[in-house]
Amino acid sequence: MPLHAVCWFLCCRQGFSLLGRDYGEKEEEESFELRNKEDLTPSGRSPAEVTVCQPTHTANGSKGHTISEVSEEMKSLVIEKSKMGLDEEPELLVKGWLLLEVRGNWIKQRRYWFVLSQDSLDYYSGSEKGARRLGTLVLTSLCSVIWPDKQKYKETGFWNITVYGRKHCYRLYTKHFNEAVHWACAIQKIIDTKAPVETPTQLLIRDIEENKFHPEVVEHIYQHNPILKYTQGPLYAPLLPFPYGSLEHTYHSGKGYGSVREEAVKLFNCLQQLESSREPVPIIQGVLQTCLDLRPLRDEVYCQLVKQTSYTPAPYTAAHLRYWQLLTCMSCTFLPGPNVLKYLRFHLKRIQSQNPESEMDNYASFINEALDKTKCRECVPCWEEIQTLMNRQKMLCTVHYPGPGSCQLYISSHTTANEVVRRMQEKLGLQDSNNTFALYKQSSVWEQPVAGSALIADVLTSLASKESEAKSQWKLCFKLYCLMDTDSISVDSIEYLFLFEQCHEMVVRGQLPGCEEDLQTLAALRLQFLMGDFSTHAPCPPLEELFPNHVLEARVLVSLSSAQALSPCQVAAQGCHSTQRFTSGLWAGALWSHAATAAHKQKLKQDIHLRSRLKEEAAAVMGVILERWRGLVGYGCRDSIAAYLAIARQWSGFGCTLYEVDFYISSTGSFSQKLWLGVAATSVSLYRQGEAEALESFPYGQICSYGVSDSNTFRITAGDRDLLFETTKLAEIMQLMNAYFSAIRSPTREGGRRGHNQSREYRSWVETLGLHTDAHAAGAALSPGLKGTYTLTPPLPPRLLPLHVAS
């Protein structure tokens, strides 16, 4: 019983201390020198007192380290000091009582006297002279400190700091926040003064670089240093220096990674598994994913691969070539740092000279070319790309364009969207078009333009992952992007078909305002284009591919709201919800459950009624469309397209790209919600959704600046007005406006526009812009850089002059 009572008392005491910490007591954060007199020990010193003293001299600071000392540190890193007493330490910086976490004991924390010097953090059995030193953590540039954490304080009642060394990890605790911060700052300051620790591999890489023009010296270095050569045994430490400690305070650990040092050793084990693996692609993909997540490991893996491809016992076997295949995938995904890149290029050149006309020579040549083109990837290469890289081949990419057509192009890991756009223009004969084109990521309900500098391999990988997640089909499409001049498009060109198809997409999405009769006529013309003359036996496409669905829904909702009043159940449910306040209890729960069930049944009935009404309206609209289609007998495809576009051109905003704006406010006081922002070749306009007339229009000649204000706000300054738009399409709006300005300033568009006739409006705007301007124009079409504000800064008096990025 006495033992149970003691345990109960300790638990209650701990619980009350936690409650007091969370709800009553506050941490003393003013100064750790302020202590209660009752806390002093008989010797007159508080238990957590910290003594600060300045060193009189630096025995072995950062400038005093030599390479031999650093190497010795790398070997042991726990320097065996003589068992001198506390009074013999000449360079003490901070000392005081702290609690140290002790593992393997039922007492979790013990109190020791800690001393911080220029070289180490030591703890002693006491503060008196001659006290026995119990432990030492040598401080080098690779050590790390985790600062106090408030969540840990709430859980334990102590502020803690963690110091990581090569062999030791000290978890220190104190009740005072300022004390913990002072220790952390002092320790970090010592770490920062230490000379960078270099591993033996780094020193040897430097020696090889210095003697690269002396083959006999390089050969001697390789022969006498096994760490540079292939090994079948495991690696116990990384080849490059990494900070000691856990991953949580330096790199993200959301995927279950350990420390960087641990992951480096694991990666070498994965590399060795390649030799015996029947299917190497998953291992290669895993290594690449780890390097994508943990950037410092990229140089490490390059060094490990150079090691495993040097002096291999069986260099021409398939098992050994796996290392070259992984090195090929690495070279097309990440670039190493400058020093490792020099070392890698030297290694490739050396292999080529030693093994001419071999598979290793071919891989080395391929890797050298890849290193000249590689940009850091956003996604790990997919299964198909890895297989093509292992064979040093190119991937086949399918690019769709408006209508049922598509093209197949061979791409590499370095092919950008701009390159594909140029090749598609050449393939389709669109090099001389006045308009510009772009690639789009597209599904049945969503599309987004691809940045011109984006790597197609990354785009295809992201589309494949979206397909697996959403189970919907995605594709890469080549479409019109900037409609600079729609009047000069030849009716016999494929560009005319592009214009028709993209105009129809806008109609179906409800982004081309028009009366219902015009929309029905457009649907009939679409049927005539697709099916030819009317026939009762022709299988018609579904209505949603011909007519905007939201028009049907709006008509049905209006008819239901005007024809039907609230049912008695709805009135009763609303009355119960708004006027009666049930108290808690059995009857209240029963009554509320009954009312909720009735409301749920009523909602189901309304949904069924709404779906039946939509079917009825759809059938009626389809009947009208078929009747109009019957009257188009004799129209050919070209006639149908011409009639379709003639109706669409009646809208003043024809040719603009519409973006939904959640909220709009102007400095003059006008504001609104749910608008369309139309970006066209000559102006930016605002429309109410479904209305043909613009609320406001701002020609580019009146716009002084535009840019992203915050994460979801787009700002335009026109004259003395500031316009703010809240939208989720910030990047796309910025890209399109930049693309319009870039297209206008393109040298190929000056003068005669390559022989094409310009519309009068377009030509006058070009003259207004002054295309003789210098290189401060906006970036290329679909430039990924969207930071900053683009400012139009005219001298007096022109209203629009060159675009440049404001500093």
PDB file of C-alpha atoms in Angstrom, residues 442-644:
ATOM      1  CA  GLN A 442      -6.270  19.009 -70.867  1.00  0.00           C
ATOM      2  CA  SER A 443      -8.943  16.665 -69.525  1.00  0.00           C
ATOM      3  CA  SER A 444     -12.637  16.451 -70.316  1.00  0.00           C
ATOM      4  CA  VAL A 445     -13.497  19.203 -67.820  1.00  0.00           C
ATOM      5  CA  TRP A 446     -10.268  21.138 -67.240  1.00  0.00           C
ATOM      6  CA  GLU A 447      -7.297  22.588 -69.077  1.00  0.00           C
ATOM      7  CA  GLN A 448      -4.236  24.662 -68.235  1.00  0.00           C
ATOM      8  CA  PRO A 449      -1.478  26.135 -70.419  1.00  0.00           C
ATOM      9  CA  VAL A 450       2.008  24.696 -70.026  1.00  0.00           C
ATOM     10  CA  ALA A 451       4.861  27.111 -69.309  1.00  0.00           C
ATOM     11  CA  GLY A 452       7.194  27.447 -72.275  1.00  0.00           C
ATOM     12  CA  SER A 453      10.257  26.492 -70.229  1.00  0.00           C
ATOM     13  CA  ALA A 454       8.583  23.434 -68.678  1.00  0.00           C
ATOM     14  CA  LEU A 455      10.121  20.061 -69.479  1.00  0.00           C
ATOM     15  CA  ILE A 456       7.740  17.829 -71.404  1.00  0.00           C
ATOM     16  CA  ALA A 457       9.013  14.776 -69.517  1.00  0.00           C
ATOM     17  CA  ASP A 458       7.881  16.404 -66.252  1.00  0.00           C
ATOM     18  CA  VAL A 459       4.505  17.287 -67.788  1.00  0.00           C
ATOM     19  CA  LEU A 460       3.904  13.730 -68.994  1.00  0.00           C
ATOM     20  CA  THR A 461       4.876  12.333 -65.575  1.00  0.00           C
ATOM     21  CA  SER A 462       2.463  14.677 -63.786  1.00  0.00           C
ATOM     22  CA  LEU A 463      -0.341  13.777 -66.222  1.00  0.00           C
ATOM     23  CA  ALA A 464       0.252  10.076 -65.619  1.00  0.00           C
ATOM     24  CA  SER A 465       0.004  10.577 -61.846  1.00  0.00           C
ATOM     25  CA  LYS A 466      -3.203  12.609 -62.248  1.00  0.00           C
ATOM     26  CA  GLU A 467      -4.730   9.852 -64.361  1.00  0.00           C
ATOM     27  CA  SER A 468      -3.979   7.258 -61.691  1.00  0.00           C
ATOM     28  CA  GLU A 469      -5.383   9.458 -58.909  1.00  0.00           C
ATOM     29  CA  ALA A 470      -8.509  10.834 -60.588  1.00  0.00           C
ATOM     30  CA  LYS A 471      -9.077   7.939 -63.028  1.00  0.00           C
ATOM     31  CA  SER A 472      -9.674  10.408 -65.857  1.00  0.00           C
ATOM     32  CA  GLN A 473      -7.940  10.694 -69.206  1.00  0.00           C
ATOM     33  CA  TRP A 474      -5.437  13.510 -69.629  1.00  0.00           C
ATOM     34  CA  LYS A 475      -3.669  14.585 -72.790  1.00  0.00           C
ATOM     35  CA  LEU A 476      -1.261  17.169 -74.145  1.00  0.00           C
ATOM     36  CA  CYS A 477      -2.869  19.576 -76.629  1.00  0.00           C
ATOM     37  CA  PHE A 478      -1.452  22.115 -79.093  1.00  0.00           C
ATOM     38  CA  LYS A 479      -3.771  25.116 -79.392  1.00  0.00           C
ATOM     39  CA  LEU A 480      -4.042  28.770 -80.289  1.00  0.00           C
ATOM     40  CA  TYR A 481      -2.869  30.922 -77.397  1.00  0.00           C
ATOM     41  CA  CYS A 482      -2.607  34.614 -78.354  1.00  0.00           C
ATOM     42  CA  LEU A 483      -5.165  35.645 -80.969  1.00  0.00           C
ATOM     43  CA  MET A 484      -3.386  38.659 -82.423  1.00  0.00           C
ATOM     44  CA  ASP A 485      -5.201  38.839 -85.755  1.00  0.00           C
ATOM     45  CA  THR A 486      -8.156  36.570 -86.563  1.00  0.00           C
ATOM     46  CA  ASP A 487      -9.126  38.376 -89.794  1.00  0.00           C
ATOM     47  CA  SER A 488      -6.083  37.275 -91.802  1.00  0.00           C
ATOM     48  CA  ILE A 489      -6.457  33.530 -91.135  1.00  0.00           C
ATOM     49  CA  SER A 490      -6.901  31.692 -94.422  1.00  0.00           C
ATOM     50  CA  VAL A 491     -10.115  29.664 -94.612  1.00  0.00           C
ATOM     51  CA  ASP A 492      -8.154  26.825 -96.204  1.00  0.00           C
ATOM     52  CA  SER A 493      -5.593  26.554 -93.389  1.00  0.00           C
ATOM     53  CA  ILE A 494      -5.620  24.247 -90.392  1.00  0.00           C
ATOM     54  CA  GLU A 495      -5.428  27.372 -88.225  1.00  0.00           C
ATOM     55  CA  TYR A 496      -8.983  28.215 -89.348  1.00  0.00           C
ATOM     56  CA  LEU A 497     -10.093  24.814 -88.023  1.00  0.00           C
ATOM     57  CA  PHE A 498      -8.274  25.554 -84.744  1.00  0.00           C
ATOM     58  CA  LEU A 499     -10.191  28.821 -84.406  1.00  0.00           C
ATOM     59  CA  PHE A 500     -13.506  27.071 -85.016  1.00  0.00           C
ATOM     60  CA  GLU A 501     -12.833  24.232 -82.566  1.00  0.00           C
ATOM     61  CA  GLN A 502     -11.646  26.523 -79.781  1.00  0.00           C
ATOM     62  CA  CYS A 503     -14.591  28.853 -80.332  1.00  0.00           C
ATOM     63  CA  HIS A 504     -16.920  25.882 -79.948  1.00  0.00           C
ATOM     64  CA  GLU A 505     -15.173  24.909 -76.718  1.00  0.00           C
ATOM     65  CA  MET A 506     -15.958  28.369 -75.347  1.00  0.00           C
ATOM     66  CA  VAL A 507     -19.592  28.040 -76.403  1.00  0.00           C
ATOM     67  CA  VAL A 508     -20.040  24.686 -74.669  1.00  0.00           C
ATOM     68  CA  ARG A 509     -18.353  26.005 -71.508  1.00  0.00           C
ATOM     69  CA  GLY A 510     -20.738  28.959 -71.520  1.00  0.00           C
ATOM     70  CA  GLN A 511     -18.008  31.531 -72.158  1.00  0.00           C
ATOM     71  CA  LEU A 512     -19.472  33.030 -75.315  1.00  0.00           C
ATOM     72  CA  PRO A 513     -22.509  35.168 -74.426  1.00  0.00           C
ATOM     73  CA  GLY A 514     -25.457  34.936 -76.773  1.00  0.00           C
ATOM     74  CA  CYS A 515     -29.203  34.554 -76.846  1.00  0.00           C
ATOM     75  CA  GLU A 516     -30.676  31.057 -76.738  1.00  0.00           C
ATOM     76  CA  GLU A 517     -31.693  31.133 -80.406  1.00  0.00           C
ATOM     77  CA  ASP A 518     -28.103  31.875 -81.473  1.00  0.00           C
ATOM     78  CA  LEU A 519     -26.830  29.059 -79.250  1.00  0.00           C
ATOM     79  CA  GLN A 520     -29.309  26.638 -80.843  1.00  0.00           C
ATOM     80  CA  THR A 521     -28.213  27.750 -84.324  1.00  0.00           C
ATOM     81  CA  LEU A 522     -24.568  27.242 -83.370  1.00  0.00           C
ATOM     82  CA  ALA A 523     -25.386  23.729 -82.158  1.00  0.00           C
ATOM     83  CA  ALA A 524     -27.120  22.965 -85.464  1.00  0.00           C
ATOM     84  CA  LEU A 525     -24.128  24.266 -87.433  1.00  0.00           C
ATOM     85  CA  ARG A 526     -21.873  22.069 -85.324  1.00  0.00           C
ATOM     86  CA  LEU A 527     -24.025  19.052 -86.194  1.00  0.00           C
ATOM     87  CA  GLN A 528     -23.882  19.966 -89.867  1.00  0.00           C
ATOM     88  CA  PHE A 529     -20.075  20.182 -89.676  1.00  0.00           C
ATOM     89  CA  LEU A 530     -19.771  16.828 -87.881  1.00  0.00           C
ATOM     90  CA  MET A 531     -22.546  14.777 -89.509  1.00  0.00           C
ATOM     91  CA  GLY A 532     -23.263  16.418 -92.841  1.00  0.00           C
ATOM     92  CA  ASP A 533     -26.886  16.755 -94.015  1.00  0.00           C
ATOM     93  CA  PHE A 534     -29.726  15.820 -91.675  1.00  0.00           C
ATOM     94  CA  SER A 535     -30.522  12.133 -91.333  1.00  0.00           C
ATOM     95  CA  THR A 536     -32.749  10.321 -88.865  1.00  0.00           C
ATOM     96  CA  HIS A 537     -30.339   7.398 -88.825  1.00  0.00           C
ATOM     97  CA  ALA A 538     -27.238   9.448 -87.936  1.00  0.00           C
ATOM     98  CA  PRO A 539     -26.066   8.921 -84.309  1.00  0.00           C
ATOM     99  CA  CYS A 540     -26.075  12.403 -82.780  1.00  0.00           C
ATOM    100  CA  PRO A 541     -23.532  13.395 -80.117  1.00  0.00           C
ATOM    101  CA  PRO A 542     -24.909  14.127 -76.626  1.00  0.00           C
ATOM    102  CA  LEU A 543     -26.419  17.537 -75.992  1.00  0.00           C
ATOM    103  CA  GLU A 544     -23.639  18.645 -73.609  1.00  0.00           C
ATOM    104  CA  GLU A 545     -21.206  18.491 -76.555  1.00  0.00           C
ATOM    105  CA  LEU A 546     -23.381  20.897 -78.579  1.00  0.00           C
ATOM    106  CA  PHE A 547     -25.137  23.248 -76.178  1.00  0.00           C
ATOM    107  CA  PRO A 548     -24.067  24.916 -72.893  1.00  0.00           C
ATOM    108  CA  ASN A 549     -25.512  22.887 -70.043  1.00  0.00           C
ATOM    109  CA  HIS A 550     -25.789  25.820 -67.642  1.00  0.00           C
ATOM    110  CA  VAL A 551     -28.454  27.436 -69.868  1.00  0.00           C
ATOM    111  CA  LEU A 552     -30.712  24.404 -69.349  1.00  0.00           C
ATOM    112  CA  GLU A 553     -30.086  24.365 -65.613  1.00  0.00           C
ATOM    113  CA  ALA A 554     -30.825  28.080 -65.260  1.00  0.00           C
ATOM    114  CA  ARG A 555     -34.091  27.765 -67.198  1.00  0.00           C
ATOM    115  CA  VAL A 556     -35.260  24.794 -65.114  1.00  0.00           C
ATOM    116  CA  LEU A 557     -34.394  26.453 -61.801  1.00  0.00           C
ATOM    117  CA  VAL A 558     -36.234  29.632 -62.781  1.00  0.00           C
ATOM    118  CA  SER A 559     -39.331  27.668 -63.822  1.00  0.00           C
ATOM    119  CA  LEU A 560     -39.312  25.637 -60.600  1.00  0.00           C
ATOM    120  CA  SER A 561     -38.855  28.650 -58.344  1.00  0.00           C
ATOM    121  CA  SER A 562     -41.678  30.569 -60.030  1.00  0.00           C
ATOM    122  CA  ALA A 563     -44.140  27.663 -60.380  1.00  0.00           C
ATOM    123  CA  GLN A 564     -43.742  25.978 -57.006  1.00  0.00           C
ATOM    124  CA  ALA A 565     -44.217  27.276 -53.512  1.00  0.00           C
ATOM    125  CA  LEU A 566     -42.747  25.730 -50.400  1.00  0.00           C
ATOM    126  CA  SER A 567     -44.337  22.444 -49.412  1.00  0.00           C
ATOM    127  CA  PRO A 568     -45.989  22.001 -45.973  1.00  0.00           C
ATOM    128  CA  CYS A 569     -43.102  19.784 -44.871  1.00  0.00           C
ATOM    129  CA  GLN A 570     -40.613  22.502 -45.773  1.00  0.00           C
ATOM    130  CA  VAL A 571     -42.644  25.107 -43.905  1.00  0.00           C
ATOM    131  CA  ALA A 572     -42.844  22.833 -40.871  1.00  0.00           C
ATOM    132  CA  ALA A 573     -39.130  22.071 -41.036  1.00  0.00           C
ATOM    133  CA  GLN A 574     -38.255  25.753 -41.331  1.00  0.00           C
ATOM    134  CA  GLY A 575     -40.595  26.628 -38.488  1.00  0.00           C
ATOM    135  CA  CYS A 576     -39.105  23.967 -36.241  1.00  0.00           C
ATOM    136  CA  HIS A 577     -35.591  25.081 -37.044  1.00  0.00           C
ATOM    137  CA  SER A 578     -36.115  28.815 -36.640  1.00  0.00           C
ATOM    138  CA  THR A 579     -38.775  29.341 -33.972  1.00  0.00           C
ATOM    139  CA  GLN A 580     -38.611  26.380 -31.589  1.00  0.00           C
ATOM    140  CA  ARG A 581     -35.750  25.757 -29.218  1.00  0.00           C
ATOM    141  CA  PHE A 582     -35.812  22.177 -27.968  1.00  0.00           C
ATOM    142  CA  THR A 583     -34.130  21.432 -24.673  1.00  0.00           C
ATOM    143  CA  SER A 584     -31.835  18.474 -24.400  1.00  0.00           C
ATOM    144  CA  GLY A 585     -33.482  15.169 -23.704  1.00  0.00           C
ATOM    145  CA  LEU A 586     -35.090  12.107 -25.216  1.00  0.00           C
ATOM    146  CA  TRP A 587     -38.133  13.891 -26.694  1.00  0.00           C
ATOM    147  CA  ALA A 588     -35.979  16.615 -28.200  1.00  0.00           C
ATOM    148  CA  GLY A 589     -33.808  14.078 -30.023  1.00  0.00           C
ATOM    149  CA  ALA A 590     -36.839  12.192 -31.336  1.00  0.00           C
ATOM    150  CA  LEU A 591     -38.583  15.325 -32.624  1.00  0.00           C
ATOM    151  CA  TRP A 592     -35.428  16.665 -34.223  1.00  0.00           C
ATOM    152  CA  SER A 593     -34.709  13.332 -35.893  1.00  0.00           C
ATOM    153  CA  HIS A 594     -38.238  13.234 -37.318  1.00  0.00           C
ATOM    154  CA  ALA A 595     -37.937  16.784 -38.730  1.00  0.00           C
ATOM    155  CA  ALA A 596     -34.522  16.047 -40.243  1.00  0.00           C
ATOM    156  CA  THR A 597     -35.794  12.851 -41.859  1.00  0.00           C
ATOM    157  CA  ALA A 598     -38.756  14.689 -43.368  1.00  0.00           C
ATOM    158  CA  ALA A 599     -36.496  17.423 -44.740  1.00  0.00           C
ATOM    159  CA  HIS A 600     -34.136  14.815 -46.208  1.00  0.00           C
ATOM    160  CA  LYS A 601     -36.982  12.987 -47.948  1.00  0.00           C
ATOM    161  CA  GLN A 602     -38.281  16.278 -49.323  1.00  0.00           C
ATOM    162  CA  LYS A 603     -34.830  17.117 -50.699  1.00  0.00           C
ATOM    163  CA  LEU A 604     -34.611  13.731 -52.420  1.00  0.00           C
ATOM    164  CA  LYS A 605     -38.010  14.324 -54.041  1.00  0.00           C
ATOM    165  CA  GLN A 606     -36.862  17.747 -55.242  1.00  0.00           C
ATOM    166  CA  ASP A 607     -33.658  16.281 -56.728  1.00  0.00           C
ATOM    167  CA  ILE A 608     -35.619  13.604 -58.585  1.00  0.00           C
ATOM    168  CA  HIS A 609     -38.052  16.233 -59.856  1.00  0.00           C
ATOM    169  CA  LEU A 610     -35.168  18.483 -60.938  1.00  0.00           C
ATOM    170  CA  ARG A 611     -33.473  15.661 -62.881  1.00  0.00           C
ATOM    171  CA  SER A 612     -36.730  14.779 -64.649  1.00  0.00           C
ATOM    172  CA  ARG A 613     -37.299  18.430 -65.580  1.00  0.00           C
ATOM    173  CA  LEU A 614     -33.722  18.659 -66.923  1.00  0.00           C
ATOM    174  CA  LYS A 615     -34.341  15.614 -69.104  1.00  0.00           C
ATOM    175  CA  GLU A 616     -37.556  17.144 -70.418  1.00  0.00           C
ATOM    176  CA  GLU A 617     -35.882  20.469 -71.204  1.00  0.00           C
ATOM    177  CA  ALA A 618     -32.915  18.711 -72.827  1.00  0.00           C
ATOM    178  CA  ALA A 619     -35.242  16.736 -75.071  1.00  0.00           C
ATOM    179  CA  ALA A 620     -37.110  19.911 -76.032  1.00  0.00           C
ATOM    180  CA  VAL A 621     -33.896  21.818 -76.824  1.00  0.00           C
ATOM    181  CA  MET A 622     -32.523  18.865 -78.795  1.00  0.00           C
ATOM    182  CA  GLY A 623     -35.704  18.794 -80.838  1.00  0.00           C
ATOM    183  CA  VAL A 624     -35.292  22.485 -81.729  1.00  0.00           C
ATOM    184  CA  ILE A 625     -31.636  21.919 -82.665  1.00  0.00           C
ATOM    185  CA  LEU A 626     -32.525  18.970 -84.909  1.00  0.00           C
ATOM    186  CA  GLU A 627     -35.188  21.055 -86.607  1.00  0.00           C
ATOM    187  CA  ARG A 628     -32.652  23.811 -87.293  1.00  0.00           C
ATOM    188  CA  TRP A 629     -30.188  21.201 -88.515  1.00  0.00           C
ATOM    189  CA  ARG A 630     -32.803  19.985 -90.996  1.00  0.00           C
ATOM    190  CA  GLY A 631     -32.777  23.472 -92.563  1.00  0.00           C
ATOM    191  CA  LEU A 632     -29.014  23.433 -93.212  1.00  0.00           C
ATOM    192  CA  VAL A 633     -29.118  20.881 -96.031  1.00  0.00           C
ATOM    193  CA  GLY A 634     -26.406  21.618 -98.582  1.00  0.00           C
ATOM    194  CA  TYR A 635     -23.993  23.353 -96.199  1.00  0.00           C
ATOM    195  CA  GLY A 636     -20.469  22.015 -96.556  1.00  0.00           C
ATOM    196  CA  CYS A 637     -17.868  21.920 -93.778  1.00  0.00           C
ATOM    197  CA  ARG A 638     -16.329  25.236 -94.831  1.00  0.00           C
ATOM    198  CA  ASP A 639     -19.752  26.886 -95.039  1.00  0.00           C
ATOM    199  CA  SER A 640     -20.718  25.599 -91.598  1.00  0.00           C
ATOM    200  CA  ILE A 641     -17.499  26.922 -90.060  1.00  0.00           C
ATOM    201  CA  ALA A 642     -17.907  30.312 -91.747  1.00  0.00           C
ATOM    202  CA  ALA A 643     -21.525  30.649 -90.568  1.00  0.00           C
ATOM    203  CA  TYR A 644     -20.580  29.523 -87.045  1.00  0.00           C
TER     204      TYR A 644
END
